[in-house]
């Protein structure tokens, strides 16, 4: 069974750093992209970025480029999302999700088929 | 970035109703379009990928259609458990943007 288990809720002060995690199991971790999605309180889903654990190739949304870093430790099947200096506006639920692949050739398609339970990050002075 | 626009943003309906949510892309995305359902306090759940392919275990009352720029999610006969927020997502290129969501509420 594919599972993504995220680290627990965090309460931080503005300016502090943070690294949250997402541990995959039940599939070949290095062969599937892992993405991160933000959901601010009462708002919709925002695609932040994605990483391929096999070679750490990563892509970011322009909205999040330079604001966060996505990384992976494939030896422990874990992806990370980190901030160097948190702001109050980073308060949100953060989800990791596995990008599955369906179809083949020109019909190959991609989708977030398994999700973590979410990590709530609260940034407040 | 490709912009995904859903309509309506909210919808009030009754059990047994047929409802349709639409999603429009700002450029052609072929069938690189997924639909997710999210219930309060829960992670999103994939319902449909590749515009019309129903995920295993998802009831057949959910149907996805469309290609290019215009897509639709139809629920043929609403059940109490269907009241949730629905999101479309394009995976044609990065960033793989989501629509703003459609909240489906009980009338």
mmCIF file of N, CA and C in Angstrom, chain A:
data_model
loop_
_atom_site.group_PDB
_atom_site.id
_atom_site.type_symbol
_atom_site.label_atom_id
_atom_site.label_comp_id
_atom_site.label_asym_id
_atom_site.label_seq_id
_atom_site.Cartn_x
_atom_site.Cartn_y
_atom_site.Cartn_z
ATOM 1 N N UNK A 1 0.843 -1.188 0.000
ATOM 2 C CA UNK A 1 0.000 0.000 0.000
ATOM 3 C C UNK A 1 0.889 1.254 0.000
ATOM 4 N N UNK A 2 0.618 2.143 -0.947
ATOM 5 C CA UNK A 2 1.366 3.396 -1.012
ATOM 6 C C UNK A 2 0.955 4.285 0.159
ATOM 7 N N UNK A 3 1.945 4.810 0.867
ATOM 8 C CA UNK A 3 1.669 5.731 1.967
ATOM 9 C C UNK A 3 2.670 6.874 1.934
ATOM 10 N N UNK A 4 2.177 8.050 2.248
ATOM 11 C CA UNK A 4 3.020 9.224 2.459
ATOM 12 C C UNK A 4 2.688 9.736 3.851
ATOM 13 N N UNK A 5 3.675 9.756 4.725
ATOM 14 C CA UNK A 5 3.452 10.179 6.107
ATOM 15 C C UNK A 5 4.267 11.442 6.367
ATOM 16 N N UNK A 6 3.557 12.497 6.710
ATOM 17 C CA UNK A 6 4.203 13.787 6.919
ATOM 18 C C UNK A 6 4.514 14.018 8.392
ATOM 19 N N UNK A 7 5.463 14.907 8.631
ATOM 20 C CA UNK A 7 5.826 15.275 9.995
ATOM 21 C C UNK A 7 4.709 16.099 10.633
ATOM 22 N N UNK A 8 4.809 16.264 11.935
ATOM 23 C CA UNK A 8 3.729 16.867 12.696
ATOM 24 C C UNK A 8 3.646 18.378 12.593
ATOM 25 N N UNK A 9 2.566 18.897 13.170
ATOM 26 C CA UNK A 9 2.307 20.334 13.133
ATOM 27 C C UNK A 9 3.442 21.119 13.782
ATOM 28 N N UNK A 10 3.652 22.314 13.274
ATOM 29 C CA UNK A 10 4.725 23.179 13.754
ATOM 30 C C UNK A 10 4.168 24.558 14.090
ATOM 31 N N UNK A 11 4.677 25.129 15.172
ATOM 32 C CA UNK A 11 4.382 26.515 15.523
ATOM 33 C C UNK A 11 5.717 27.240 15.602
ATOM 34 N N UNK A 12 5.868 28.262 14.786
ATOM 35 C CA UNK A 12 7.148 28.969 14.683
ATOM 36 C C UNK A 12 6.924 30.475 14.770
ATOM 37 N N UNK A 13 8.005 31.180 15.015
ATOM 38 C CA UNK A 13 7.980 32.650 15.021
ATOM 39 C C UNK A 13 8.520 33.173 13.697
ATOM 40 N N UNK A 14 8.075 34.359 13.305
ATOM 41 C CA UNK A 14 8.616 34.968 12.076
ATOM 42 C C UNK A 14 10.127 35.045 12.152
ATOM 43 N N UNK A 15 10.762 34.730 11.012
ATOM 44 C CA UNK A 15 12.211 34.767 10.947
ATOM 45 C C UNK A 15 12.880 33.432 11.250
ATOM 46 N N UNK A 16 12.158 32.506 11.854
ATOM 47 C CA UNK A 16 12.735 31.196 12.153
ATOM 48 C C UNK A 16 12.794 30.334 10.892
ATOM 49 N N UNK A 17 13.636 29.316 10.951
ATOM 50 C CA UNK A 17 13.725 28.367 9.853
ATOM 51 C C UNK A 17 12.911 27.120 10.182
ATOM 52 N N UNK A 18 12.605 26.342 9.129
ATOM 53 C CA UNK A 18 11.785 25.148 9.323
ATOM 54 C C UNK A 18 12.016 24.187 8.186
ATOM 55 N N UNK A 19 11.985 22.898 8.521
ATOM 56 C CA UNK A 19 12.061 21.841 7.507
ATOM 57 C C UNK A 19 11.017 20.793 7.874
ATOM 58 N N UNK A 20 10.070 20.556 6.984
ATOM 59 C CA UNK A 20 9.063 19.518 7.224
ATOM 60 C C UNK A 20 9.321 18.355 6.276
ATOM 61 N N UNK A 21 8.811 17.188 6.649
ATOM 62 C CA UNK A 21 9.166 15.997 5.897
ATOM 63 C C UNK A 21 7.961 15.196 5.432
ATOM 64 N N UNK A 22 8.238 14.307 4.506
ATOM 65 C CA UNK A 22 7.217 13.454 3.883
ATOM 66 C C UNK A 22 7.891 12.127 3.553
ATOM 67 N N UNK A 23 7.535 11.081 4.282
ATOM 68 C CA UNK A 23 8.177 9.777 4.085
ATOM 69 C C UNK A 23 7.282 8.863 3.266
ATOM 70 N N UNK A 24 7.819 8.367 2.171
ATOM 71 C CA UNK A 24 7.074 7.472 1.296
ATOM 72 C C UNK A 24 7.367 6.018 1.584
ATOM 73 N N UNK A 25 6.351 5.179 1.386
ATOM 74 C CA UNK A 25 6.533 3.742 1.533
ATOM 75 C C UNK A 25 5.527 3.019 0.646
ATOM 76 N N UNK A 26 5.806 1.746 0.389
ATOM 77 C CA UNK A 26 4.885 0.927 -0.398
ATOM 78 C C UNK A 26 5.051 1.052 -1.894
ATOM 79 N N UNK A 27 6.094 1.738 -2.343
ATOM 80 C CA UNK A 27 6.368 1.867 -3.773
ATOM 81 C C UNK A 27 7.839 2.221 -3.950
ATOM 82 N N UNK A 28 8.289 2.250 -5.195
ATOM 83 C CA UNK A 28 9.670 2.600 -5.469
ATOM 84 C C UNK A 28 9.841 4.114 -5.381
ATOM 85 N N UNK A 29 10.354 4.569 -4.246
ATOM 86 C CA UNK A 29 10.400 6.003 -3.945
ATOM 87 C C UNK A 29 11.181 6.781 -4.989
ATOM 88 N N UNK A 30 12.249 6.198 -5.507
ATOM 89 C CA UNK A 30 13.117 6.951 -6.420
ATOM 90 C C UNK A 30 12.521 7.111 -7.811
ATOM 91 N N UNK A 31 11.460 6.403 -8.124
ATOM 92 C CA UNK A 31 10.920 6.403 -9.491
ATOM 93 C C UNK A 31 9.668 7.240 -9.690
ATOM 94 N N UNK A 32 9.246 7.991 -8.699
ATOM 95 C CA UNK A 32 8.053 8.826 -8.816
ATOM 96 C C UNK A 32 8.338 10.229 -8.286
ATOM 97 N N UNK A 33 7.902 11.232 -9.034
ATOM 98 C CA UNK A 33 8.024 12.606 -8.559
ATOM 99 C C UNK A 33 7.171 12.783 -7.290
ATOM 100 N N UNK A 34 7.650 13.652 -6.411
ATOM 101 C CA UNK A 34 6.905 14.042 -5.207
ATOM 102 C C UNK A 34 6.682 15.551 -5.280
ATOM 103 N N UNK A 35 5.448 15.976 -5.071
ATOM 104 C CA UNK A 35 5.136 17.393 -5.114
ATOM 105 C C UNK A 35 4.710 17.920 -3.758
ATOM 106 N N UNK A 36 4.758 19.243 -3.644
ATOM 107 C CA UNK A 36 4.286 19.927 -2.439
ATOM 108 C C UNK A 36 3.197 20.923 -2.841
ATOM 109 N N UNK A 37 2.139 20.951 -2.020
ATOM 110 C CA UNK A 37 0.974 21.793 -2.299
ATOM 111 C C UNK A 37 0.632 22.582 -1.039
ATOM 112 N N UNK A 38 0.436 23.884 -1.195
ATOM 113 C CA UNK A 38 0.056 24.727 -0.068
ATOM 114 C C UNK A 38 -1.450 24.981 -0.077
ATOM 115 N N UNK A 39 -2.016 25.019 1.121
ATOM 116 C CA UNK A 39 -3.405 25.429 1.268
ATOM 117 C C UNK A 39 -3.494 26.386 2.455
ATOM 118 N N UNK A 40 -3.635 27.655 2.145
ATOM 119 C CA UNK A 40 -3.777 28.651 3.201
ATOM 120 C C UNK A 40 -5.165 28.521 3.821
ATOM 121 N N UNK A 41 -5.330 29.013 5.047
ATOM 122 C CA UNK A 41 -6.616 28.835 5.746
ATOM 123 C C UNK A 41 -7.812 29.308 4.922
ATOM 124 N N UNK A 42 -8.733 28.402 4.692
ATOM 125 C CA UNK A 42 -9.953 28.727 3.962
ATOM 126 C C UNK A 42 -9.785 28.957 2.480
ATOM 127 N N UNK A 43 -8.621 28.627 1.945
ATOM 128 C CA UNK A 43 -8.319 28.898 0.534
ATOM 129 C C UNK A 43 -8.106 27.620 -0.259
ATOM 130 N N UNK A 44 -7.776 27.798 -1.538
ATOM 131 C CA UNK A 44 -7.617 26.667 -2.441
ATOM 132 C C UNK A 44 -6.217 26.076 -2.433
ATOM 133 N N UNK A 45 -6.011 25.137 -3.331
ATOM 134 C CA UNK A 45 -4.736 24.430 -3.448
ATOM 135 C C UNK A 45 -3.784 25.200 -4.354
ATOM 136 N N UNK A 46 -2.535 25.283 -3.924
ATOM 137 C CA UNK A 46 -1.498 25.961 -4.717
ATOM 138 C C UNK A 46 -0.330 24.999 -4.931
ATOM 139 N N UNK A 47 0.027 24.793 -6.159
ATOM 140 C CA UNK A 47 1.138 23.910 -6.504
ATOM 141 C C UNK A 47 2.452 24.662 -6.271
ATOM 142 N N UNK A 48 3.298 24.107 -5.402
ATOM 143 C CA UNK A 48 4.530 24.786 -5.027
ATOM 144 C C UNK A 48 5.725 24.324 -5.852
ATOM 145 N N UNK A 49 5.836 23.023 -6.020
ATOM 146 C CA UNK A 49 6.997 22.489 -6.709
ATOM 147 C C UNK A 49 7.003 20.979 -6.646
ATOM 148 N N UNK A 50 8.008 20.406 -7.298
ATOM 149 C CA UNK A 50 8.051 18.960 -7.421
ATOM 150 C C UNK A 50 9.496 18.517 -7.547
ATOM 151 N N UNK A 51 9.783 17.302 -7.072
ATOM 152 C CA UNK A 51 11.149 16.790 -7.110
ATOM 153 C C UNK A 51 11.142 15.326 -7.508
ATOM 154 N N UNK A 52 12.162 14.933 -8.256
ATOM 155 C CA UNK A 52 12.326 13.531 -8.641
ATOM 156 C C UNK A 52 13.405 12.928 -7.757
ATOM 157 N N UNK A 53 13.031 12.034 -6.839
ATOM 158 C CA UNK A 53 14.016 11.511 -5.888
ATOM 159 C C UNK A 53 15.189 10.777 -6.531
ATOM 160 N N UNK A 54 14.990 10.237 -7.734
ATOM 161 C CA UNK A 54 16.055 9.476 -8.367
ATOM 162 C C UNK A 54 17.305 10.289 -8.616
ATOM 163 N N UNK A 55 17.110 11.578 -9.015
ATOM 164 C CA UNK A 55 18.279 12.421 -9.308
ATOM 165 C C UNK A 55 18.165 13.819 -8.706
ATOM 166 N N UNK A 56 17.147 14.031 -7.877
ATOM 167 C CA UNK A 56 16.890 15.317 -7.203
ATOM 168 C C UNK A 56 16.572 16.457 -8.169
ATOM 169 N N UNK A 57 16.207 16.142 -9.403
ATOM 170 C CA UNK A 57 15.730 17.175 -10.323
ATOM 171 C C UNK A 57 14.475 17.800 -9.730
ATOM 172 N N UNK A 58 14.437 19.132 -9.698
ATOM 173 C CA UNK A 58 13.303 19.800 -9.077
ATOM 174 C C UNK A 58 12.788 20.942 -9.957
ATOM 175 N N UNK A 59 11.517 21.217 -9.827
ATOM 176 C CA UNK A 59 10.848 22.326 -10.530
ATOM 177 C C UNK A 59 10.033 23.099 -9.496
ATOM 178 N N UNK A 60 10.043 24.419 -9.639
ATOM 179 C CA UNK A 60 9.314 25.258 -8.695
ATOM 180 C C UNK A 60 8.305 26.125 -9.432
ATOM 181 N N UNK A 61 7.224 26.439 -8.754
ATOM 182 C CA UNK A 61 6.347 27.485 -9.233
ATOM 183 C C UNK A 61 7.076 28.820 -9.064
ATOM 184 N N UNK A 62 6.944 29.728 -10.026
ATOM 185 C CA UNK A 62 7.558 31.048 -9.854
ATOM 186 C C UNK A 62 7.119 31.734 -8.552
ATOM 187 N N UNK A 63 5.916 31.431 -8.100
ATOM 188 C CA UNK A 63 5.397 32.046 -6.875
ATOM 189 C C UNK A 63 6.174 31.613 -5.638
ATOM 190 N N UNK A 64 6.840 30.465 -5.725
ATOM 191 C CA UNK A 64 7.528 29.909 -4.559
ATOM 192 C C UNK A 64 9.047 29.802 -4.768
ATOM 193 N N UNK A 65 9.506 30.000 -5.985
ATOM 194 C CA UNK A 65 10.946 29.951 -6.273
ATOM 195 C C UNK A 65 11.663 30.957 -5.396
ATOM 196 N N UNK A 66 12.713 30.497 -4.707
ATOM 197 C CA UNK A 66 13.469 31.391 -3.846
ATOM 198 C C UNK A 66 12.885 31.566 -2.460
ATOM 199 N N UNK A 67 11.643 31.124 -2.273
ATOM 200 C CA UNK A 67 10.996 31.245 -0.963
ATOM 201 C C UNK A 67 11.120 29.964 -0.153
ATOM 202 N N UNK A 68 11.161 28.844 -0.835
ATOM 203 C CA UNK A 68 11.278 27.538 -0.192
ATOM 204 C C UNK A 68 12.293 26.689 -0.953
ATOM 205 N N UNK A 69 12.727 25.614 -0.301
ATOM 206 C CA UNK A 69 13.624 24.645 -0.942
ATOM 207 C C UNK A 69 13.026 23.260 -0.772
ATOM 208 N N UNK A 70 12.949 22.556 -1.889
ATOM 209 C CA UNK A 70 12.477 21.170 -1.883
ATOM 210 C C UNK A 70 13.688 20.272 -2.056
ATOM 211 N N UNK A 71 13.794 19.265 -1.216
ATOM 212 C CA UNK A 71 14.931 18.356 -1.286
ATOM 213 C C UNK A 71 14.458 16.942 -0.976
ATOM 214 N N UNK A 72 15.396 16.006 -1.063
ATOM 215 C CA UNK A 72 15.036 14.617 -0.833
ATOM 216 C C UNK A 72 16.234 13.861 -0.295
ATOM 217 N N UNK A 73 15.989 12.879 0.548
ATOM 218 C CA UNK A 73 17.012 11.937 0.987
ATOM 219 C C UNK A 73 16.489 10.564 0.582
ATOM 220 N N UNK A 74 16.966 10.080 -0.552
ATOM 221 C CA UNK A 74 16.404 8.836 -1.065
ATOM 222 C C UNK A 74 16.815 7.638 -0.222
ATOM 223 N N UNK A 75 17.865 7.781 0.573
ATOM 224 C CA UNK A 75 18.291 6.655 1.421
ATOM 225 C C UNK A 75 17.255 6.326 2.496
ATOM 226 N N UNK A 76 16.424 7.322 2.820
ATOM 227 C CA UNK A 76 15.372 7.093 3.814
ATOM 228 C C UNK A 76 13.992 7.422 3.233
ATOM 229 N N UNK A 77 13.911 7.473 1.904
ATOM 230 C CA UNK A 77 12.626 7.652 1.208
ATOM 231 C C UNK A 77 11.843 8.852 1.733
ATOM 232 N N UNK A 78 12.515 9.954 1.901
ATOM 233 C CA UNK A 78 11.890 11.127 2.518
ATOM 234 C C UNK A 78 12.157 12.385 1.692
ATOM 235 N N UNK A 79 11.070 13.126 1.467
ATOM 236 C CA UNK A 79 11.170 14.426 0.813
ATOM 237 C C UNK A 79 10.980 15.522 1.858
ATOM 238 N N UNK A 80 11.541 16.683 1.558
ATOM 239 C CA UNK A 80 11.512 17.785 2.512
ATOM 240 C C UNK A 80 11.070 19.076 1.837
ATOM 241 N N UNK A 81 10.483 19.930 2.654
ATOM 242 C CA UNK A 81 10.155 21.296 2.262
ATOM 243 C C UNK A 81 10.710 22.191 3.357
ATOM 244 N N UNK A 82 11.541 23.163 2.981
ATOM 245 C CA UNK A 82 12.141 23.980 4.011
ATOM 246 C C UNK A 82 12.109 25.465 3.701
ATOM 247 N N UNK A 83 12.103 26.226 4.781
ATOM 248 C CA UNK A 83 12.121 27.677 4.739
ATOM 249 C C UNK A 83 13.329 28.181 5.503
ATOM 250 N N UNK A 84 13.950 29.208 4.987
ATOM 251 C CA UNK A 84 15.077 29.801 5.696
ATOM 252 C C UNK A 84 14.631 30.861 6.695
ATOM 253 N N UNK A 85 13.567 31.575 6.374
ATOM 254 C CA UNK A 85 13.073 32.632 7.237
ATOM 255 C C UNK A 85 11.561 32.727 7.063
ATOM 256 N N UNK A 86 10.834 32.214 8.015
ATOM 257 C CA UNK A 86 9.386 32.145 7.900
ATOM 258 C C UNK A 86 8.737 33.510 8.065
ATOM 259 N N UNK A 87 7.590 33.668 7.399
ATOM 260 C CA UNK A 87 6.763 34.859 7.525
ATOM 261 C C UNK A 87 5.381 34.429 8.004
ATOM 262 N N UNK A 88 4.639 35.354 8.556
ATOM 263 C CA UNK A 88 3.275 35.036 8.993
ATOM 264 C C UNK A 88 2.439 34.502 7.834
ATOM 265 N N UNK A 89 2.724 34.993 6.637
ATOM 266 C CA UNK A 89 1.964 34.562 5.457
ATOM 267 C C UNK A 89 2.277 33.128 5.026
ATOM 268 N N UNK A 90 3.261 32.492 5.681
ATOM 269 C CA UNK A 90 3.541 31.067 5.404
ATOM 270 C C UNK A 90 2.616 30.149 6.198
ATOM 271 N N UNK A 91 1.799 30.728 7.066
ATOM 272 C CA UNK A 91 0.837 29.935 7.829
ATOM 273 C C UNK A 91 -0.125 29.234 6.880
ATOM 274 N N UNK A 92 -0.119 27.922 6.918
ATOM 275 C CA UNK A 92 -0.906 27.143 5.973
ATOM 276 C C UNK A 92 -0.792 25.658 6.303
ATOM 277 N N UNK A 93 -1.611 24.873 5.629
ATOM 278 C CA UNK A 93 -1.445 23.424 5.600
ATOM 279 C C UNK A 93 -0.608 23.094 4.364
ATOM 280 N N UNK A 94 0.355 22.229 4.538
ATOM 281 C CA UNK A 94 1.218 21.814 3.428
ATOM 282 C C UNK A 94 1.050 20.313 3.215
ATOM 283 N N UNK A 95 0.768 19.958 1.982
ATOM 284 C CA UNK A 95 0.607 18.549 1.608
ATOM 285 C C UNK A 95 1.731 18.122 0.673
ATOM 286 N N UNK A 96 2.212 16.903 0.883
ATOM 287 C CA UNK A 96 3.035 16.284 -0.145
ATOM 288 C C UNK A 96 2.145 15.287 -0.893
ATOM 289 N N UNK A 97 2.522 14.991 -2.112
ATOM 290 C CA UNK A 97 1.741 14.076 -2.927
ATOM 291 C C UNK A 97 2.650 13.386 -3.931
ATOM 292 N N UNK A 98 2.369 12.118 -4.181
ATOM 293 C CA UNK A 98 3.121 11.378 -5.187
ATOM 294 C C UNK A 98 2.505 11.625 -6.559
ATOM 295 N N UNK A 99 3.362 11.872 -7.526
ATOM 296 C CA UNK A 99 2.855 12.006 -8.884
ATOM 297 C C UNK A 99 2.929 10.652 -9.572
ATOM 298 N N UNK A 100 1.766 10.061 -9.765
ATOM 299 C CA UNK A 100 1.690 8.813 -10.498
ATOM 300 C C UNK A 100 1.661 9.071 -11.995
ATOM 301 N N UNK A 101 1.965 8.028 -12.740
ATOM 302 C CA UNK A 101 1.960 8.109 -14.200
ATOM 303 C C UNK A 101 1.003 7.055 -14.729
ATOM 304 N N UNK A 102 0.165 7.438 -15.667
ATOM 305 C CA UNK A 102 -0.738 6.485 -16.304
ATOM 306 C C UNK A 102 -0.572 6.603 -17.809
ATOM 307 N N UNK A 103 -0.933 5.530 -18.500
ATOM 308 C CA UNK A 103 -0.838 5.532 -19.944
ATOM 309 C C UNK A 103 0.601 5.385 -20.419
ATOM 310 N N UNK A 104 0.786 5.483 -21.735
ATOM 311 C CA UNK A 104 2.118 5.335 -22.304
ATOM 312 C C UNK A 104 2.223 6.163 -23.573
ATOM 313 N N UNK A 105 3.449 6.395 -24.001
ATOM 314 C CA UNK A 105 3.689 7.166 -25.221
ATOM 315 C C UNK A 105 3.026 8.523 -25.169
ATOM 316 N N UNK A 106 2.320 8.883 -26.252
ATOM 317 C CA UNK A 106 1.643 10.177 -26.314
ATOM 318 C C UNK A 106 0.463 10.275 -25.350
ATOM 319 N N UNK A 107 0.088 9.148 -24.757
ATOM 320 C CA UNK A 107 -1.051 9.144 -23.825
ATOM 321 C C UNK A 107 -0.605 9.054 -22.378
ATOM 322 N N UNK A 108 0.673 9.278 -22.135
ATOM 323 C CA UNK A 108 1.178 9.273 -20.774
ATOM 324 C C UNK A 108 0.637 10.516 -20.061
ATOM 325 N N UNK A 109 0.068 10.294 -18.881
ATOM 326 C CA UNK A 109 -0.502 11.389 -18.123
ATOM 327 C C UNK A 109 -0.033 11.315 -16.673
ATOM 328 N N UNK A 110 -0.121 12.456 -15.981
ATOM 329 C CA UNK A 110 0.437 12.586 -14.637
ATOM 330 C C UNK A 110 -0.630 13.104 -13.680
ATOM 331 N N UNK A 111 -0.583 12.595 -12.463
ATOM 332 C CA UNK A 111 -1.585 13.008 -11.487
ATOM 333 C C UNK A 111 -1.067 12.728 -10.077
ATOM 334 N N UNK A 112 -1.523 13.521 -9.122
ATOM 335 C CA UNK A 112 -1.209 13.289 -7.718
ATOM 336 C C UNK A 112 -2.160 12.199 -7.209
ATOM 337 N N UNK A 113 -1.667 10.968 -7.199
ATOM 338 C CA UNK A 113 -2.564 9.854 -6.888
ATOM 339 C C UNK A 113 -2.550 9.430 -5.429
ATOM 340 N N UNK A 114 -1.535 9.849 -4.682
ATOM 341 C CA UNK A 114 -1.497 9.585 -3.243
ATOM 342 C C UNK A 114 -0.993 10.835 -2.543
ATOM 343 N N UNK A 115 -1.633 11.138 -1.421
ATOM 344 C CA UNK A 115 -1.333 12.355 -0.686
ATOM 345 C C UNK A 115 -0.935 12.035 0.758
ATOM 346 N N UNK A 116 -0.082 12.879 1.322
ATOM 347 C CA UNK A 116 0.168 12.822 2.748
ATOM 348 C C UNK A 116 -1.019 13.409 3.510
ATOM 349 N N UNK A 117 -0.946 13.299 4.827
ATOM 350 C CA UNK A 117 -2.070 13.757 5.659
ATOM 351 C C UNK A 117 -2.032 15.275 5.896
ATOM 352 N N UNK A 118 -0.935 15.899 5.490
ATOM 353 C CA UNK A 118 -0.809 17.342 5.670
ATOM 354 C C UNK A 118 -0.015 17.698 6.914
ATOM 355 N N UNK A 119 0.719 18.792 6.837
ATOM 356 C CA UNK A 119 1.436 19.355 7.980
ATOM 357 C C UNK A 119 0.986 20.804 8.136
ATOM 358 N N UNK A 120 0.423 21.128 9.278
ATOM 359 C CA UNK A 120 -0.013 22.488 9.556
ATOM 360 C C UNK A 120 1.154 23.291 10.101
ATOM 361 N N UNK A 121 1.474 24.362 9.428
ATOM 362 C CA UNK A 121 2.530 25.271 9.858
ATOM 363 C C UNK A 121 1.880 26.586 10.277
ATOM 364 N N UNK A 122 2.124 26.971 11.513
ATOM 365 C CA UNK A 122 1.605 28.234 12.043
ATOM 366 C C UNK A 122 2.786 29.131 12.382
ATOM 367 N N UNK A 123 2.785 30.326 11.812
ATOM 368 C CA UNK A 123 3.857 31.286 12.053
ATOM 369 C C UNK A 123 3.237 32.510 12.722
ATOM 370 N N UNK A 124 3.630 32.715 13.971
ATOM 371 C CA UNK A 124 3.034 33.811 14.733
ATOM 372 C C UNK A 124 4.002 34.283 15.797
ATOM 373 N N UNK A 125 4.029 35.595 15.978
ATOM 374 C CA UNK A 125 4.887 36.150 17.013
ATOM 375 C C UNK A 125 4.207 36.065 18.387
#
